[in-house]
Amino acid sequence: MDLQFAVILLAMIYWKEVDSIVTAENMNPSMGDYIMEDDTLDLKCKTSIDKDNDVSWWFNGTKLDASAEEGREIIRTHGLAGEFKTQLQLRWSNISLVNSGVFTCIDGSPTRDSHDTTIKVFKVETVPDTINSTAATDAYLSCLVTGLPDSNIDSWFFKGKKLSDSPKYNISGSTLTVKNAEKADAGTYDCLVEPPLSRNVTKNVNLFLYPEIENFKKSKNIVEGDPLRLDCKIHGHPIDDVNWYKDDTLLQGVGRVKFEPFQGYPNGTLRILELEDSDRANYSCEVTNRQGEGDRKYILVRVKDRYAALWPFLGIVAEVTILCLIIFIYEKRRSRKDLDDDEPVKQPLNANDHKAEEVRQRNVRT
């Protein structure tokens, strides 16, 4: 009898040792049991037992293992102080709709204690639209919600301002209509996902504007040694890349070549210091967006010799000097000729006049 009692007592002590307490904690509590697709699910399970491989995570009855390919990580920690000795953390990135279900933490004790956590994955799919600056047309933006019962999207925001039905905007279900959309309407809109979440969720929806660049002048003349500045006046949303080219060679911001911000674009301005004759070329600004759309505009830059304007001047001075010299010589020669014409002309005596003179002289003597 005493032996039987001792066996029962030992069995009771054994089961007391192997019994465990299991608890699970959702590390994404801001939305309750809901998590948005592509977010990271983070669950922690704690148990009072402290043995290797005694705790595991299960999803809808299937045991989960770490998988880098699926973005799943399992972190095990032993030897914790306090009531709970072991922690098993499940971190699952890029969660998807198919991962909605029951996540169970199970320990390895004979009682197989466990704790269930229900996770509901929802998805908000955005549908953007694109406009151009040459024609005003209606644009349609949508936020489509999957996996959320009794949810709706009736709040839209643009540049921090809540939109409402007006001649410019119309809100119907999950779609926002922007009437006669123009350049100023391009940008990022926000749709607000309301209950049943414990907090609101916003998603960005883009109204794209085709990239466009204002035309440069056909050409630009710069004196050698002076700096060159070209501004790329861009319209479009979004603009992901701004590049400058010299002929067909991509320019880099090194040496005399500098890039500066312009109208919010980091490379919107091209500057070249102390232009040289070799800098004469066709320069172009090119913009593109992530959809592969873009625009490119050209300008011919001519580099003039610093003394180029002096040579015509010197030529004119030389021409005037030569002309003045010619006039001076001509006038001097003409003046000398006029003086010669004003002197009286002495007529030479002929033979008869000489004889007559001799007769008169003889008559006077007689």
mmCIF file of C-alpha atoms in Angstrom:
data_model
loop_
_atom_site.group_PDB
_atom_site.id
_atom_site.type_symbol
_atom_site.label_atom_id
_atom_site.label_comp_id
_atom_site.label_asym_id
_atom_site.label_seq_id
_atom_site.Cartn_x
_atom_site.Cartn_y
_atom_site.Cartn_z
ATOM 1 C CA MET A 1 0.000 0.000 0.000
ATOM 2 C CA ASP A 2 2.812 2.353 0.899
ATOM 3 C CA LEU A 3 4.576 1.426 -2.341
ATOM 4 C CA GLN A 4 1.446 2.184 -4.383
ATOM 5 C CA PHE A 5 1.063 5.544 -2.649
ATOM 6 C CA ALA A 6 4.687 6.393 -3.372
ATOM 7 C CA VAL A 7 4.260 5.555 -7.060
ATOM 8 C CA ILE A 8 1.178 7.760 -7.287
ATOM 9 C CA LEU A 9 3.005 10.587 -5.520
ATOM 10 C CA LEU A 10 5.999 10.349 -7.902
ATOM 11 C CA ALA A 11 3.672 10.363 -10.892
ATOM 12 C CA MET A 12 1.946 13.480 -9.609
ATOM 13 C CA ILE A 13 5.306 15.188 -9.121
ATOM 14 C CA TYR A 14 6.411 14.188 -12.650
ATOM 15 C CA TRP A 15 3.293 15.603 -14.303
ATOM 16 C CA LYS A 16 3.644 18.746 -12.271
ATOM 17 C CA GLU A 17 7.155 19.203 -13.704
ATOM 18 C CA VAL A 18 6.174 18.654 -17.316
ATOM 19 C CA ASP A 19 3.006 20.782 -17.257
ATOM 20 C CA SER A 20 3.659 24.119 -18.940
ATOM 21 C CA ILE A 21 2.079 27.497 -19.445
ATOM 22 C CA VAL A 22 1.927 28.757 -23.034
ATOM 23 C CA THR A 23 1.118 32.298 -24.126
ATOM 24 C CA ALA A 24 1.340 33.997 -27.522
ATOM 25 C CA GLU A 25 1.629 37.676 -28.330
ATOM 26 C CA ASN A 26 0.927 39.498 -31.585
ATOM 27 C CA MET A 27 3.634 42.105 -32.117
ATOM 28 C CA ASN A 28 1.367 43.995 -34.554
ATOM 29 C CA PRO A 29 -1.364 45.010 -32.124
ATOM 30 C CA SER A 30 -2.273 48.296 -33.780
ATOM 31 C CA MET A 31 -4.720 46.583 -36.160
ATOM 32 C CA GLY A 32 -5.899 43.797 -33.867
ATOM 33 C CA ASP A 33 -6.037 40.487 -35.699
ATOM 34 C CA TYR A 34 -5.612 42.169 -39.092
ATOM 35 C CA ILE A 35 -2.415 42.715 -41.031
ATOM 36 C CA MET A 36 -1.972 44.289 -44.450
ATOM 37 C CA GLU A 37 -0.520 42.288 -47.307
ATOM 38 C CA ASP A 38 3.238 42.714 -47.782
ATOM 39 C CA ASP A 39 3.675 43.739 -44.151
ATOM 40 C CA THR A 40 5.672 41.642 -41.679
ATOM 41 C CA LEU A 41 3.845 39.306 -39.283
ATOM 42 C CA ASP A 42 5.573 39.131 -35.897
ATOM 43 C CA LEU A 43 4.338 36.603 -33.301
ATOM 44 C CA LYS A 44 5.988 35.633 -30.010
ATOM 45 C CA CYS A 45 5.250 32.501 -28.023
ATOM 46 C CA LYS A 46 6.456 31.935 -24.440
ATOM 47 C CA THR A 47 6.387 28.697 -22.440
ATOM 48 C CA SER A 48 7.426 27.723 -18.947
ATOM 49 C CA ILE A 49 9.495 24.716 -20.089
ATOM 50 C CA ASP A 50 13.149 25.098 -20.995
ATOM 51 C CA LYS A 51 14.075 22.309 -23.393
ATOM 52 C CA ASP A 52 15.438 22.330 -26.950
ATOM 53 C CA ASN A 53 12.875 21.775 -29.723
ATOM 54 C CA ASP A 54 10.023 21.673 -27.241
ATOM 55 C CA VAL A 55 8.179 24.624 -28.759
ATOM 56 C CA SER A 56 7.005 25.038 -32.362
ATOM 57 C CA TRP A 57 4.752 27.211 -34.505
ATOM 58 C CA TRP A 58 1.981 25.749 -36.652
ATOM 59 C CA PHE A 59 -0.205 27.328 -39.345
ATOM 60 C CA ASN A 60 -3.613 25.782 -40.045
ATOM 61 C CA GLY A 61 -2.343 22.423 -38.762
ATOM 62 C CA THR A 62 1.022 22.497 -40.599
ATOM 63 C CA LYS A 63 4.281 22.908 -38.714
ATOM 64 C CA LEU A 64 6.305 25.916 -39.765
ATOM 65 C CA ASP A 65 10.044 25.905 -40.264
ATOM 66 C CA ALA A 66 12.370 28.756 -41.093
ATOM 67 C CA SER A 67 12.513 29.520 -44.812
ATOM 68 C CA ALA A 68 14.565 32.313 -46.328
ATOM 69 C CA GLU A 69 12.839 31.748 -49.668
ATOM 70 C CA GLU A 70 9.424 32.382 -48.136
ATOM 71 C CA GLY A 71 10.704 35.185 -45.892
ATOM 72 C CA ARG A 72 10.033 33.229 -42.708
ATOM 73 C CA GLU A 73 12.310 33.406 -39.679
ATOM 74 C CA ILE A 74 12.029 31.496 -36.389
ATOM 75 C CA ILE A 75 14.039 32.764 -33.431
ATOM 76 C CA ARG A 76 14.369 30.540 -30.346
ATOM 77 C CA THR A 77 15.545 31.855 -26.974
ATOM 78 C CA HIS A 78 16.173 29.639 -23.906
ATOM 79 C CA GLY A 79 17.027 30.317 -20.309
ATOM 80 C CA LEU A 80 14.776 33.288 -19.725
ATOM 81 C CA ALA A 81 14.373 34.537 -16.167
ATOM 82 C CA GLY A 82 10.968 34.435 -14.509
ATOM 83 C CA GLU A 83 7.992 32.220 -15.098
ATOM 84 C CA PHE A 84 8.582 31.748 -18.827
ATOM 85 C CA LYS A 85 11.818 29.973 -19.734
ATOM 86 C CA THR A 86 11.605 29.685 -23.539
ATOM 87 C CA GLN A 87 10.518 32.128 -26.231
ATOM 88 C CA LEU A 88 9.827 31.272 -29.863
ATOM 89 C CA GLN A 89 9.414 34.191 -32.232
ATOM 90 C CA LEU A 90 7.867 33.856 -35.684
ATOM 91 C CA ARG A 91 8.692 36.661 -38.108
ATOM 92 C CA TRP A 92 7.154 36.362 -41.569
ATOM 93 C CA SER A 93 7.832 39.134 -44.086
ATOM 94 C CA ASN A 94 5.793 39.930 -47.198
ATOM 95 C CA ILE A 95 2.724 38.233 -45.823
ATOM 96 C CA SER A 96 -0.001 37.506 -48.388
ATOM 97 C CA LEU A 97 -3.736 36.866 -48.460
ATOM 98 C CA VAL A 98 -3.243 33.074 -48.382
ATOM 99 C CA ASN A 99 -1.627 33.433 -44.961
ATOM 100 C CA SER A 100 -4.914 34.275 -43.278
ATOM 101 C CA GLY A 101 -5.721 31.625 -40.679
ATOM 102 C CA VAL A 102 -4.876 30.197 -37.258
ATOM 103 C CA PHE A 103 -1.308 30.306 -35.964
ATOM 104 C CA THR A 104 -0.723 27.892 -33.064
ATOM 105 C CA CYS A 105 2.160 27.753 -30.632
ATOM 106 C CA ILE A 106 2.592 24.220 -29.182
ATOM 107 C CA ASP A 107 5.064 23.092 -26.539
ATOM 108 C CA GLY A 108 6.537 19.603 -26.326
ATOM 109 C CA SER A 109 5.203 18.620 -22.921
ATOM 110 C CA PRO A 110 3.008 15.532 -22.551
ATOM 111 C CA THR A 111 -0.009 17.802 -22.219
ATOM 112 C CA ARG A 112 0.825 19.509 -25.549
ATOM 113 C CA ASP A 113 -0.250 22.893 -24.244
ATOM 114 C CA SER A 114 -0.928 25.382 -27.004
ATOM 115 C CA HIS A 115 -2.162 28.855 -27.790
ATOM 116 C CA ASP A 116 -4.032 29.939 -30.933
ATOM 117 C CA THR A 117 -3.764 33.319 -32.656
ATOM 118 C CA THR A 118 -6.044 34.152 -35.580
ATOM 119 C CA ILE A 119 -4.555 36.413 -38.212
ATOM 120 C CA LYS A 120 -6.559 38.000 -41.023
ATOM 121 C CA VAL A 121 -4.639 39.387 -43.973
ATOM 122 C CA PHE A 122 -6.225 42.109 -46.080
ATOM 123 C CA LYS A 123 -5.133 43.814 -49.263
ATOM 124 C CA VAL A 124 -5.529 47.341 -50.572
ATOM 125 C CA GLU A 125 -4.866 47.478 -54.303
ATOM 126 C CA THR A 126 -4.394 50.877 -55.880
ATOM 127 C CA VAL A 127 -5.184 51.765 -59.486
ATOM 128 C CA PRO A 128 -3.378 54.916 -60.704
ATOM 129 C CA ASP A 129 -4.057 56.986 -63.797
ATOM 130 C CA THR A 130 -1.982 59.094 -66.164
ATOM 131 C CA ILE A 131 -2.676 62.443 -67.822
ATOM 132 C CA ASN A 132 -0.749 64.784 -70.122
ATOM 133 C CA SER A 133 -0.459 68.549 -70.123
ATOM 134 C CA THR A 134 -1.826 69.085 -73.616
ATOM 135 C CA ALA A 135 -5.426 67.993 -73.034
ATOM 136 C CA ALA A 136 -7.614 68.142 -69.925
ATOM 137 C CA THR A 137 -9.400 64.813 -69.369
ATOM 138 C CA ASP A 138 -11.084 63.104 -66.424
ATOM 139 C CA ALA A 139 -8.795 60.923 -64.300
ATOM 140 C CA TYR A 140 -9.895 57.937 -62.221
ATOM 141 C CA LEU A 141 -8.098 56.715 -59.084
ATOM 142 C CA SER A 142 -9.161 53.606 -57.148
ATOM 143 C CA CYS A 143 -8.410 51.798 -53.885
ATOM 144 C CA LEU A 144 -9.769 48.235 -53.941
ATOM 145 C CA VAL A 145 -9.974 46.462 -50.554
ATOM 146 C CA THR A 146 -9.935 42.656 -50.212
ATOM 147 C CA GLY A 147 -10.225 40.701 -46.960
ATOM 148 C CA LEU A 148 -11.899 43.350 -44.819
ATOM 149 C CA PRO A 149 -15.620 42.948 -44.081
ATOM 150 C CA ASP A 150 -17.704 46.094 -43.704
ATOM 151 C CA SER A 151 -14.862 48.299 -44.865
ATOM 152 C CA ASN A 152 -15.146 51.234 -47.204
ATOM 153 C CA ILE A 153 -13.087 54.037 -48.619
ATOM 154 C CA ASP A 154 -14.972 57.287 -48.505
ATOM 155 C CA SER A 155 -12.133 59.628 -47.572
ATOM 156 C CA TRP A 156 -9.578 60.939 -50.031
ATOM 157 C CA PHE A 157 -6.795 63.445 -49.450
ATOM 158 C CA PHE A 158 -4.570 65.506 -51.729
ATOM 159 C CA LYS A 159 -1.636 67.500 -50.382
ATOM 160 C CA GLY A 160 -3.013 67.062 -46.859
ATOM 161 C CA LYS A 161 -6.471 68.390 -47.706
ATOM 162 C CA LYS A 162 -9.556 66.191 -47.422
ATOM 163 C CA LEU A 163 -11.524 66.041 -50.665
ATOM 164 C CA SER A 164 -15.275 66.099 -51.026
ATOM 165 C CA ASP A 165 -17.773 65.977 -53.864
ATOM 166 C CA SER A 166 -17.470 69.164 -55.887
ATOM 167 C CA PRO A 167 -17.284 70.328 -59.499
ATOM 168 C CA LYS A 168 -13.645 69.173 -59.397
ATOM 169 C CA TYR A 169 -13.963 65.847 -57.543
ATOM 170 C CA ASN A 170 -16.429 62.991 -57.343
ATOM 171 C CA ILE A 171 -16.178 60.137 -54.798
ATOM 172 C CA SER A 172 -18.100 56.974 -55.575
ATOM 173 C CA GLY A 173 -17.352 53.786 -53.642
ATOM 174 C CA SER A 174 -13.649 53.081 -53.950
ATOM 175 C CA THR A 175 -13.074 55.431 -56.907
ATOM 176 C CA LEU A 176 -12.119 59.095 -56.989
ATOM 177 C CA THR A 177 -12.776 61.019 -60.199
ATOM 178 C CA VAL A 178 -10.700 64.107 -60.881
ATOM 179 C CA LYS A 179 -12.591 66.106 -63.485
ATOM 180 C CA ASN A 180 -10.696 67.857 -66.282
ATOM 181 C CA ALA A 181 -7.375 66.892 -64.707
ATOM 182 C CA GLU A 182 -4.509 69.273 -65.501
ATOM 183 C CA LYS A 183 -0.864 69.752 -64.525
ATOM 184 C CA ALA A 184 -1.746 71.095 -61.089
ATOM 185 C CA ASP A 185 -3.797 67.959 -60.334
ATOM 186 C CA ALA A 186 -0.874 65.561 -60.810
ATOM 187 C CA GLY A 187 0.642 64.136 -57.646
ATOM 188 C CA THR A 188 0.088 61.642 -54.849
ATOM 189 C CA TYR A 189 -3.421 61.116 -53.483
ATOM 190 C CA ASP A 190 -4.224 59.208 -50.266
ATOM 191 C CA CYS A 191 -7.184 56.910 -49.751
ATOM 192 C CA LEU A 192 -8.280 56.150 -46.184
ATOM 193 C CA VAL A 193 -9.325 52.599 -45.231
ATOM 194 C CA GLU A 194 -11.815 52.827 -42.386
ATOM 195 C CA PRO A 195 -13.292 50.193 -39.927
ATOM 196 C CA PRO A 196 -13.189 47.413 -38.836
ATOM 197 C CA LEU A 197 -9.485 48.107 -38.153
ATOM 198 C CA SER A 198 -8.481 49.468 -34.786
ATOM 199 C CA ARG A 199 -6.588 52.175 -36.642
ATOM 200 C CA ASN A 200 -7.033 53.745 -40.061
ATOM 201 C CA VAL A 201 -4.755 52.781 -42.925
ATOM 202 C CA THR A 202 -3.870 55.075 -45.821
ATOM 203 C CA LYS A 203 -2.556 54.080 -49.232
ATOM 204 C CA ASN A 204 -0.903 56.271 -51.836
ATOM 205 C CA VAL A 205 -2.380 56.501 -55.322
ATOM 206 C CA ASN A 206 -0.544 58.417 -58.027
ATOM 207 C CA LEU A 207 -2.042 60.594 -60.680
ATOM 208 C CA PHE A 208 0.816 60.551 -63.166
ATOM 209 C CA LEU A 209 1.700 63.356 -65.539
ATOM 210 C CA TYR A 210 3.697 62.436 -68.622
ATOM 211 C CA PRO A 211 7.228 63.854 -68.351
ATOM 212 C CA GLU A 212 7.665 66.988 -70.418
ATOM 213 C CA ILE A 213 10.460 69.553 -70.796
ATOM 214 C CA GLU A 214 9.958 73.111 -71.987
ATOM 215 C CA ASN A 215 11.853 73.875 -75.190
ATOM 216 C CA PHE A 216 15.250 75.522 -74.958
ATOM 217 C CA LYS A 217 16.274 78.292 -77.312
ATOM 218 C CA LYS A 218 17.702 76.884 -80.533
ATOM 219 C CA SER A 219 21.198 78.074 -79.630
ATOM 220 C CA LYS A 220 23.190 80.035 -77.103
ATOM 221 C CA ASN A 221 26.424 81.989 -77.601
ATOM 222 C CA ILE A 222 28.908 82.090 -74.715
ATOM 223 C CA VAL A 223 32.263 83.849 -74.672
ATOM 224 C CA GLU A 224 35.225 81.585 -74.049
ATOM 225 C CA GLY A 225 36.186 81.609 -70.381
ATOM 226 C CA ASP A 226 32.684 82.551 -69.184
ATOM 227 C CA PRO A 227 30.444 80.006 -67.350
ATOM 228 C CA LEU A 228 27.516 78.186 -68.944
ATOM 229 C CA ARG A 229 24.211 77.684 -67.129
ATOM 230 C CA LEU A 230 21.295 75.657 -68.509
ATOM 231 C CA ASP A 231 18.030 75.137 -66.602
ATOM 232 C CA CYS A 232 15.817 72.153 -67.400
ATOM 233 C CA LYS A 233 12.195 73.243 -66.874
ATOM 234 C CA ILE A 234 10.369 69.996 -66.135
ATOM 235 C CA HIS A 235 6.705 69.097 -65.870
ATOM 236 C CA GLY A 236 5.544 65.638 -64.809
ATOM 237 C CA HIS A 237 4.839 63.307 -61.906
ATOM 238 C CA PRO A 238 6.747 61.429 -60.845
ATOM 239 C CA ILE A 239 10.177 62.247 -62.285
ATOM 240 C CA ASP A 240 12.712 59.610 -61.302
ATOM 241 C CA ASP A 241 15.789 60.540 -63.339
ATOM 242 C CA VAL A 242 17.213 63.766 -64.768
ATOM 243 C CA ASN A 243 20.308 63.436 -66.977
ATOM 244 C CA TRP A 244 22.363 65.806 -69.107
ATOM 245 C CA TYR A 245 24.186 64.925 -72.328
ATOM 246 C CA LYS A 246 26.879 66.563 -74.418
ATOM 247 C CA ASP A 247 25.994 65.361 -77.894
ATOM 248 C CA ASP A 248 25.331 61.682 -77.028
ATOM 249 C CA THR A 249 27.733 61.437 -74.075
ATOM 250 C CA LEU A 250 26.256 61.292 -70.569
ATOM 251 C CA LEU A 251 27.732 64.070 -68.431
ATOM 252 C CA GLN A 252 29.052 63.428 -64.937
ATOM 253 C CA GLY A 253 29.301 66.070 -62.236
ATOM 254 C CA VAL A 254 33.095 66.204 -62.114
ATOM 255 C CA GLY A 255 35.717 68.841 -62.872
ATOM 256 C CA ARG A 256 34.244 71.928 -64.507
ATOM 257 C CA VAL A 257 30.839 70.229 -64.868
ATOM 258 C CA LYS A 258 28.450 70.867 -61.974
ATOM 259 C CA PHE A 259 24.818 69.934 -61.297
ATOM 260 C CA GLU A 260 22.512 72.035 -59.130
ATOM 261 C CA PRO A 261 18.898 71.646 -57.948
ATOM 262 C CA PHE A 262 16.209 73.393 -59.962
ATOM 263 C CA GLN A 263 12.480 73.360 -59.215
ATOM 264 C CA GLY A 264 12.994 70.528 -56.728
ATOM 265 C CA TYR A 265 14.985 68.275 -59.079
ATOM 266 C CA PRO A 266 18.565 67.574 -57.908
ATOM 267 C CA ASN A 267 20.106 67.722 -61.415
ATOM 268 C CA GLY A 268 17.783 70.349 -62.837
ATOM 269 C CA THR A 269 20.585 72.817 -63.641
ATOM 270 C CA LEU A 270 23.765 72.181 -65.629
ATOM 271 C CA ARG A 271 26.750 74.477 -65.056
ATOM 272 C CA ILE A 272 30.099 74.348 -66.864
ATOM 273 C CA LEU A 273 32.821 76.621 -65.547
ATOM 274 C CA GLU A 274 35.285 78.528 -67.750
ATOM 275 C CA LEU A 275 34.052 77.386 -71.138
ATOM 276 C CA GLU A 276 36.614 76.187 -73.632
ATOM 277 C CA ASP A 277 36.418 75.960 -77.401
ATOM 278 C CA SER A 278 35.991 72.180 -77.102
ATOM 279 C CA ASP A 279 32.764 72.727 -75.127
ATOM 280 C CA ARG A 280 30.931 73.706 -78.300
ATOM 281 C CA ALA A 281 28.249 70.997 -78.737
ATOM 282 C CA ASN A 282 24.583 70.070 -78.661
ATOM 283 C CA TYR A 283 23.524 69.758 -75.034
ATOM 284 C CA SER A 284 20.333 67.976 -73.975
ATOM 285 C CA CYS A 285 18.300 67.369 -70.835
ATOM 286 C CA GLU A 286 16.505 64.019 -70.506
ATOM 287 C CA VAL A 287 13.868 63.069 -67.916
ATOM 288 C CA THR A 288 12.266 59.656 -67.320
ATOM 289 C CA ASN A 289 9.881 58.037 -64.863
ATOM 290 C CA ARG A 290 9.599 54.502 -63.520
ATOM 291 C CA GLN A 291 7.117 53.617 -66.273
ATOM 292 C CA GLY A 292 9.830 54.187 -68.853
ATOM 293 C CA GLU A 293 8.213 57.352 -70.197
ATOM 294 C CA GLY A 294 10.384 60.362 -70.847
ATOM 295 C CA ASP A 295 11.250 63.491 -72.786
ATOM 296 C CA ARG A 296 14.443 65.102 -74.114
ATOM 297 C CA LYS A 297 15.179 68.612 -75.361
ATOM 298 C CA TYR A 298 18.299 70.028 -77.101
ATOM 299 C CA ILE A 299 20.196 73.307 -77.330
ATOM 300 C CA LEU A 300 23.282 74.216 -79.393
ATOM 301 C CA VAL A 301 25.982 75.995 -77.378
ATOM 302 C CA ARG A 302 28.489 78.054 -79.364
ATOM 303 C CA VAL A 303 31.757 79.159 -77.756
ATOM 304 C CA LYS A 304 33.041 82.480 -79.097
ATOM 305 C CA ASP A 305 36.645 83.689 -78.934
ATOM 306 C CA ARG A 306 36.994 86.259 -76.167
ATOM 307 C CA TYR A 307 38.524 88.690 -78.668
ATOM 308 C CA ALA A 308 36.139 87.826 -81.463
ATOM 309 C CA ALA A 309 34.318 91.134 -81.084
ATOM 310 C CA LEU A 310 37.637 93.030 -81.175
ATOM 311 C CA TRP A 311 38.696 91.849 -84.629
ATOM 312 C CA PRO A 312 35.779 93.462 -86.486
ATOM 313 C CA PHE A 313 36.400 96.667 -84.549
ATOM 314 C CA LEU A 314 40.086 96.677 -85.436
ATOM 315 C CA GLY A 315 39.166 96.018 -89.078
ATOM 316 C CA ILE A 316 36.804 98.974 -89.074
ATOM 317 C CA VAL A 317 39.494 101.186 -87.478
ATOM 318 C CA ALA A 318 42.012 100.057 -90.123
ATOM 319 C CA GLU A 319 39.549 100.746 -92.932
ATOM 320 C CA VAL A 320 38.763 104.219 -91.599
ATOM 321 C CA THR A 321 42.476 104.960 -91.115
ATOM 322 C CA ILE A 322 43.344 103.932 -94.678
ATOM 323 C CA LEU A 323 40.398 105.883 -96.060
ATOM 324 C CA CYS A 324 41.435 108.984 -94.114
ATOM 325 C CA LEU A 325 45.005 108.608 -95.361
ATOM 326 C CA ILE A 326 43.846 108.325 -98.964
ATOM 327 C CA ILE A 327 41.660 111.379 -98.602
ATOM 328 C CA PHE A 328 44.502 113.311 -96.968
ATOM 329 C CA ILE A 329 46.959 112.476 -99.770
ATOM 330 C CA TYR A 330 44.415 113.262 -102.428
ATOM 331 C CA GLU A 331 43.511 116.599 -100.900
ATOM 332 C CA LYS A 332 47.180 117.542 -100.487
ATOM 333 C CA ARG A 333 47.968 116.810 -104.109
ATOM 334 C CA ARG A 334 44.935 118.716 -105.309
ATOM 335 C CA SER A 335 45.880 121.770 -103.242
ATOM 336 C CA ARG A 336 49.388 121.837 -104.714
ATOM 337 C CA LYS A 337 48.011 121.734 -108.237
ATOM 338 C CA ASP A 338 45.658 124.623 -107.537
ATOM 339 C CA LEU A 339 48.607 126.788 -106.367
ATOM 340 C CA ASP A 340 50.513 126.118 -109.536
ATOM 341 C CA ASP A 341 47.552 127.186 -111.661
ATOM 342 C CA ASP A 342 47.297 130.613 -109.922
ATOM 343 C CA GLU A 343 50.942 131.808 -110.853
ATOM 344 C CA PRO A 344 51.268 134.157 -114.057
ATOM 345 C CA VAL A 345 52.771 132.612 -117.123
ATOM 346 C CA LYS A 346 55.856 134.408 -118.683
ATOM 347 C CA GLN A 347 55.684 134.322 -122.456
ATOM 348 C CA PRO A 348 59.058 133.866 -124.228
ATOM 349 C CA LEU A 349 60.144 136.628 -126.715
ATOM 350 C CA ASN A 350 60.181 135.730 -130.393
ATOM 351 C CA ALA A 351 62.815 136.968 -132.975
ATOM 352 C CA ASN A 352 60.775 139.873 -134.426
ATOM 353 C CA ASP A 353 60.127 141.302 -131.003
ATOM 354 C CA HIS A 354 63.877 141.242 -130.313
ATOM 355 C CA LYS A 355 64.698 143.168 -133.534
ATOM 356 C CA ALA A 356 62.030 145.774 -132.822
ATOM 357 C CA GLU A 357 63.497 146.366 -129.437
ATOM 358 C CA GLU A 358 66.968 146.957 -130.936
ATOM 359 C CA VAL A 359 65.570 149.557 -133.442
ATOM 360 C CA ARG A 360 63.911 151.486 -130.666
ATOM 361 C CA GLN A 361 67.118 151.601 -128.691
ATOM 362 C CA ARG A 362 69.088 152.994 -131.769
ATOM 363 C CA ASN A 363 66.506 155.661 -132.379
ATOM 364 C CA VAL A 364 66.781 156.848 -128.833
ATOM 365 C CA ARG A 365 70.539 157.248 -129.121
ATOM 366 C CA THR A 366 70.301 159.283 -132.285
#
